[in-house]
Amino acid sequence: GYYNMTISVKGITTSAVIAAAYVVLTLPFASVGFGPVQFRIAEVFTVLPFLSPYAILGNFIGCFVSNMLFSTPLDMVVGSLATLLAAFLTYKCKNVYTAALPPVIVNALIIGTMLAVISDGFTPILLLSYIGSIALSQFIVCFVLGIPFIKLLQRYKLDKLMK
């Protein structure tokens, strides 16, 4: 389990590769990956903790570095911690379909709320629109791209490399 995870070269390497891939996939799409309407393709990696606990740290670091490069200090903290929580919850899931839910729900609630609170003219409608917008983009990335990504890794036994 997660709590018995030992630090190994393979684990550090797996985490580092996922973190680097997250940042690299964020770079060309940064213009649509931050702000009130977000579509962050790199969030496809948030389903990887379903396959490996090492993806938890990889996602957290990748998100932190991406937010450091393109966003605000608040997003570096809040966004990265939301990713950490979602990654841990994804790791705890028993099937790929439920594993895609935590990044959608956690990011919609936490990032949507953060965006509404820091915007001018906070209203409940604004809050719901941010939550809905983040939920929709996360749903597309995690369910439409993420689940097939997991199944592809499993089909070609590439998930075994991450364990």
Short mmCIF file of C-alpha atoms in Angstrom, two decimals, residues 3-154:
data_model
loop_
_atom_site.label_atom_id
_atom_site.label_comp_id
_atom_site.label_asym_id
_atom_site.label_seq_id
_atom_site.Cartn_x
_atom_site.Cartn_y
_atom_site.Cartn_z
CA TYR A 3 2.08 3.84 3.52
CA ASN A 4 4.48 0.94 2.95
CA MET A 5 5.96 2.56 -0.16
CA THR A 6 9.70 2.55 0.09
CA ILE A 7 11.87 5.10 -1.59
CA SER A 8 13.54 3.48 -4.54
CA VAL A 9 15.32 4.62 -7.65
CA LYS A 10 12.39 3.30 -9.68
CA GLY A 11 9.90 5.24 -7.54
CA ILE A 12 11.86 8.48 -7.71
CA THR A 13 12.33 8.05 -11.45
CA THR A 14 8.65 7.32 -12.02
CA SER A 15 7.63 10.38 -10.01
CA ALA A 16 10.17 12.56 -11.84
CA VAL A 17 9.09 11.37 -15.29
CA ILE A 18 5.43 12.06 -14.50
CA ALA A 19 6.28 15.49 -13.06
CA ALA A 20 8.36 16.38 -16.11
CA ALA A 21 5.69 15.11 -18.52
CA TYR A 22 3.05 17.17 -16.69
CA VAL A 23 5.13 20.34 -17.07
CA VAL A 24 6.05 19.62 -20.69
CA LEU A 25 2.41 18.99 -21.61
CA THR A 26 1.37 22.19 -19.83
CA LEU A 27 3.87 24.39 -21.71
CA PRO A 28 2.32 24.49 -25.20
CA PHE A 29 -1.22 24.84 -23.83
CA ALA A 30 -0.54 27.35 -21.03
CA SER A 31 -2.80 29.96 -22.62
CA VAL A 32 -5.83 27.74 -21.99
CA GLY A 33 -4.56 25.94 -18.87
CA PHE A 34 -4.91 28.75 -16.36
CA GLY A 35 -7.54 31.29 -15.37
CA PRO A 36 -11.33 31.23 -15.04
CA VAL A 37 -11.80 28.83 -17.94
CA GLN A 38 -9.18 26.11 -17.82
CA PHE A 39 -8.43 23.24 -20.13
CA ARG A 40 -5.20 21.72 -18.90
CA ILE A 41 -4.29 18.71 -21.05
CA ALA A 42 -1.59 17.68 -18.53
CA GLU A 43 -4.40 16.79 -16.14
CA VAL A 44 -4.62 13.53 -18.07
CA PHE A 45 -1.82 12.38 -15.76
CA THR A 46 -4.06 12.82 -12.71
CA VAL A 47 -5.55 9.37 -13.38
CA LEU A 48 -2.11 7.70 -13.12
CA PRO A 49 -2.21 7.26 -9.32
CA PHE A 50 -4.76 4.54 -10.09
CA LEU A 51 -1.79 2.57 -11.48
CA SER A 52 1.00 3.67 -9.17
CA PRO A 53 1.42 5.50 -5.88
CA TYR A 54 4.51 7.17 -7.37
CA ALA A 55 2.19 9.18 -9.62
CA ILE A 56 0.88 11.00 -6.53
CA LEU A 57 4.15 12.84 -5.98
CA GLY A 58 4.76 13.17 -9.73
CA ASN A 59 1.43 14.95 -10.25
CA PHE A 60 1.95 17.18 -7.22
CA ILE A 61 5.42 18.29 -8.34
CA GLY A 62 4.35 18.69 -11.98
CA CYS A 63 1.38 20.83 -10.99
CA PHE A 64 3.47 22.88 -8.56
CA VAL A 65 6.15 23.63 -11.17
CA SER A 66 3.54 24.42 -13.83
CA ASN A 67 1.74 26.78 -11.44
CA MET A 68 5.07 28.33 -10.48
CA LEU A 69 5.83 29.04 -14.14
CA PHE A 70 2.40 30.25 -15.29
CA SER A 71 0.19 31.16 -12.36
CA THR A 72 0.11 32.88 -8.99
CA PRO A 73 1.62 32.02 -5.60
CA LEU A 74 -1.91 31.29 -4.37
CA ASP A 75 -2.42 28.76 -7.18
CA MET A 76 1.00 27.27 -6.45
CA VAL A 77 -0.24 26.42 -2.98
CA VAL A 78 -3.99 25.82 -3.40
CA GLY A 79 -3.85 24.26 -6.88
CA SER A 80 -0.95 22.00 -6.04
CA LEU A 81 -2.53 20.83 -2.79
CA ALA A 82 -5.80 20.16 -4.64
CA THR A 83 -3.84 18.01 -7.08
CA LEU A 84 -2.15 16.19 -4.19
CA LEU A 85 -5.51 15.44 -2.55
CA ALA A 86 -7.07 14.33 -5.85
CA ALA A 87 -4.06 12.11 -6.62
CA PHE A 88 -4.24 10.41 -3.23
CA LEU A 89 -7.99 9.81 -3.61
CA THR A 90 -7.45 8.47 -7.14
CA TYR A 91 -4.85 6.04 -5.79
CA LYS A 92 -7.45 4.70 -3.33
CA CYS A 93 -9.99 3.94 -6.08
CA LYS A 94 -10.72 0.36 -7.06
CA ASN A 95 -11.59 0.82 -10.75
CA VAL A 96 -10.58 3.17 -13.52
CA TYR A 97 -13.98 4.84 -13.77
CA THR A 98 -14.10 5.87 -10.12
CA ALA A 99 -10.39 6.79 -10.36
CA ALA A 100 -11.22 9.54 -12.84
CA LEU A 101 -13.69 11.15 -10.41
CA PRO A 102 -11.42 12.65 -7.70
CA PRO A 103 -9.54 15.02 -10.04
CA VAL A 104 -12.87 16.23 -11.44
CA ILE A 105 -14.59 16.74 -8.09
CA VAL A 106 -11.63 18.05 -6.07
CA ASN A 107 -10.45 20.50 -8.73
CA ALA A 108 -13.97 21.71 -9.51
CA LEU A 109 -14.71 22.45 -5.86
CA ILE A 110 -11.32 23.79 -4.74
CA ILE A 111 -10.11 25.60 -7.87
CA GLY A 112 -13.60 26.79 -8.79
CA THR A 113 -14.03 28.23 -5.29
CA MET A 114 -10.56 29.80 -5.31
CA LEU A 115 -11.24 31.51 -8.65
CA ALA A 116 -14.62 32.81 -7.51
CA VAL A 117 -13.25 34.13 -4.21
CA ILE A 118 -10.37 36.04 -5.81
CA SER A 119 -12.49 37.50 -8.62
CA ASP A 120 -14.16 40.88 -8.43
CA GLY A 121 -17.82 40.72 -7.53
CA PHE A 122 -18.19 37.31 -5.88
CA THR A 123 -21.69 35.89 -6.19
CA PRO A 124 -23.12 32.39 -5.77
CA ILE A 125 -23.82 32.30 -9.52
CA LEU A 126 -20.18 33.16 -10.25
CA LEU A 127 -19.08 30.44 -7.82
CA LEU A 128 -21.30 27.85 -9.51
CA SER A 129 -20.13 28.90 -12.96
CA TYR A 130 -16.46 28.49 -12.02
CA ILE A 131 -17.13 25.13 -10.37
CA GLY A 132 -19.10 24.01 -13.42
CA SER A 133 -16.46 25.22 -15.86
CA ILE A 134 -13.62 23.46 -14.04
CA ALA A 135 -15.73 20.31 -13.62
CA LEU A 136 -16.50 20.21 -17.34
CA SER A 137 -12.90 20.65 -18.46
CA GLN A 138 -11.64 18.13 -15.88
CA PHE A 139 -14.34 15.66 -16.92
CA ILE A 140 -13.25 15.89 -20.55
CA VAL A 141 -9.57 15.46 -19.73
CA CYS A 142 -10.00 12.72 -17.10
CA PHE A 143 -12.82 10.68 -18.64
CA VAL A 144 -12.50 11.26 -22.39
CA LEU A 145 -8.68 11.24 -22.46
CA GLY A 146 -7.60 9.79 -19.10
CA ILE A 147 -9.53 6.52 -19.05
CA PRO A 148 -8.45 5.53 -22.59
CA PHE A 149 -4.88 6.53 -21.59
CA ILE A 150 -5.00 4.14 -18.61
CA LYS A 151 -6.48 1.35 -20.75
CA LEU A 152 -3.77 1.88 -23.38
CA LEU A 153 -1.03 1.65 -20.74
CA GLN A 154 -2.63 -1.52 -19.38
#
